[in-house]
Coordinates of C-alpha atoms in Angstrom, one line a residue:
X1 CA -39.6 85.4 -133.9
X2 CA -43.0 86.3 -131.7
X3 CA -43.7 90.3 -131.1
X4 CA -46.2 90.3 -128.2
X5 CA -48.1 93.2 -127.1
X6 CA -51.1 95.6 -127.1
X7 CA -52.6 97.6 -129.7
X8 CA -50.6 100.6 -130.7
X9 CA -47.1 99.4 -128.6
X10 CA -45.0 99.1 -131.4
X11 CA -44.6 95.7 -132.6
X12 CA -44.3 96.3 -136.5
X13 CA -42.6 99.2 -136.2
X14 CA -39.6 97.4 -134.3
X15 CA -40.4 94.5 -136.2
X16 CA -40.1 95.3 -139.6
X17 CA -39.6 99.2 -139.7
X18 CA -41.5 102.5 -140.8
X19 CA -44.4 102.1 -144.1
X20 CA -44.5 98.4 -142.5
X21 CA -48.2 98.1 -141.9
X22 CA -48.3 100.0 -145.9
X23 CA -46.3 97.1 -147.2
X24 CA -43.4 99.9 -147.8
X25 CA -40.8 98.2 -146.4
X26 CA -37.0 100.5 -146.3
X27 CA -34.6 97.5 -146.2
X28 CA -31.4 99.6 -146.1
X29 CA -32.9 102.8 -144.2
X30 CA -31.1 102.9 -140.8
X31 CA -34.7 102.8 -139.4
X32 CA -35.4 99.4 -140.8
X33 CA -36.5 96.3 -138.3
X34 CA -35.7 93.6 -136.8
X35 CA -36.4 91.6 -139.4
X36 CA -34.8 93.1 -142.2
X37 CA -31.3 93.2 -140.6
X38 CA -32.1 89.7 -139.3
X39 CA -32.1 88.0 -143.2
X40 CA -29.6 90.0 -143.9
X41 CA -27.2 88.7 -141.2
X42 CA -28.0 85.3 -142.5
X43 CA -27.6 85.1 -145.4
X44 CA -24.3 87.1 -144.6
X45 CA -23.5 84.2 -142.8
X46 CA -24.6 81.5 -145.8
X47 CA -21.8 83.9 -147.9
X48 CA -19.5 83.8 -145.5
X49 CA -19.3 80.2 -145.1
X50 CA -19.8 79.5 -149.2
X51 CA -16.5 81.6 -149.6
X52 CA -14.9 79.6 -146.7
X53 CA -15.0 76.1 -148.9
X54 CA -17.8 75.1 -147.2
X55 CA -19.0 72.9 -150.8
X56 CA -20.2 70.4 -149.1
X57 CA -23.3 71.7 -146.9
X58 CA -26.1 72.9 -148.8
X59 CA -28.4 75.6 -147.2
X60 CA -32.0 76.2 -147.5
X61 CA -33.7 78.8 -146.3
X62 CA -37.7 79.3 -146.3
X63 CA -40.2 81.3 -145.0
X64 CA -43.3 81.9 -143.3
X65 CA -45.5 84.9 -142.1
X66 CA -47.9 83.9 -139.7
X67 CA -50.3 86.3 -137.7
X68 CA -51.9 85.6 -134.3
X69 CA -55.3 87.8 -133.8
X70 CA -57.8 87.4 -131.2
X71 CA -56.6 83.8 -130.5
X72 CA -56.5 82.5 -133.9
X73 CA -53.5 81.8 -136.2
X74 CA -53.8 83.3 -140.4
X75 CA -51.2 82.3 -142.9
X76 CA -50.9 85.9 -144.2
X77 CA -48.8 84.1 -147.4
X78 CA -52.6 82.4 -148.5
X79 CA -55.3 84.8 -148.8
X80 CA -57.8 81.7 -148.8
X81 CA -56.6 79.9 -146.1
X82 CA -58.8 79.4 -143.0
X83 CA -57.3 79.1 -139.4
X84 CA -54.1 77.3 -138.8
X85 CA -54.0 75.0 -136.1
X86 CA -50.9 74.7 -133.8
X87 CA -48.8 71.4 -134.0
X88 CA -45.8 69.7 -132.0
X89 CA -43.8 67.0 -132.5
X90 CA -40.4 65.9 -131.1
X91 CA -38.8 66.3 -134.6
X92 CA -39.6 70.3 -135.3
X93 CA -41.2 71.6 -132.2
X94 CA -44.1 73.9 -132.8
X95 CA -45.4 74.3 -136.1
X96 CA -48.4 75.6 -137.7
X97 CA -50.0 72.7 -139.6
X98 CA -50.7 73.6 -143.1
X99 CA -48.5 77.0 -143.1
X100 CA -47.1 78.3 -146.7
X101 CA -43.4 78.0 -146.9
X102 CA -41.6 80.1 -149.9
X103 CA -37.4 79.0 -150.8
X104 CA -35.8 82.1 -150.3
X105 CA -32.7 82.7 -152.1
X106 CA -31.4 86.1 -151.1
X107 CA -32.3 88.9 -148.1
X108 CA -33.9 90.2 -150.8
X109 CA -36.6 87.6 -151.5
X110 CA -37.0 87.5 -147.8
X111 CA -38.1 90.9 -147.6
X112 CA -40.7 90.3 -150.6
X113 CA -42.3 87.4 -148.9
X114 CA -42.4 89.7 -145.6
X115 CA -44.0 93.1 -148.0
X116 CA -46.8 90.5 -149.5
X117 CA -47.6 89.2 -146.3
X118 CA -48.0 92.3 -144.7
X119 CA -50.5 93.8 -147.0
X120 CA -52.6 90.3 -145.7
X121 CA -52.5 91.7 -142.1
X122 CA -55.8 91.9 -140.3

């Protein structure tokens, strides 16, 4: 998911909710992003289909933060990390080579990974 726009429009606030840019993320505050409610409707989903005798499909999740600033991409998940460069291939589309990835279990570790990367944010 991309949020585009200038300085002061709003893109964290929708994005991940109020104390965002504080790292304070309110996961089940009715004011919380689209993020938040966006791991929790899938891994909703992952439960939903586990209960449904699904045994034979295996999900994994994992995640990224990226930032874009001035042109260049930061993995906000590796404080030493330099610029990321932007990759295609037929096989995964756009990537950014060299990105962290965490295994994410829950909505829960989702929103962790998202609260450490946005203390990172420049």
């Amino acid at each position: 998911v991309l949020a585009y726009g200038q300085t002061g429009s709003g893109k964290t606030f929708t994005m991940h909710g109020p104390g965002a840019a504080a790292g304070r993320m309110h996961e089940q505050n009715e004011l919380r992003g689209l993020t938040p409610r966006t791991f929790e409707h899938i891994f909703n989903l992952i439960a939903r289909k586990t209960r449904m005798g699904m045994g034979t499909v295996v999900f994994e999740c994992k995640c990224s933060f990226l930032e874009i600033y001035n042109d260049d991409v930061f993995d906000l998940l590796d404080h030493t990390a330099l610029r990321l460069q932007l990759r295609e291939n037929p096989i995964e589309g756009v990537f950014a080579a060299g990105c962290t990835e965490r295994v994410i279990e829950s909505a829960e570790d989702a929103n962790d990974v998202l609260r450490m990367g946005s203390l990172s944010r420049r």
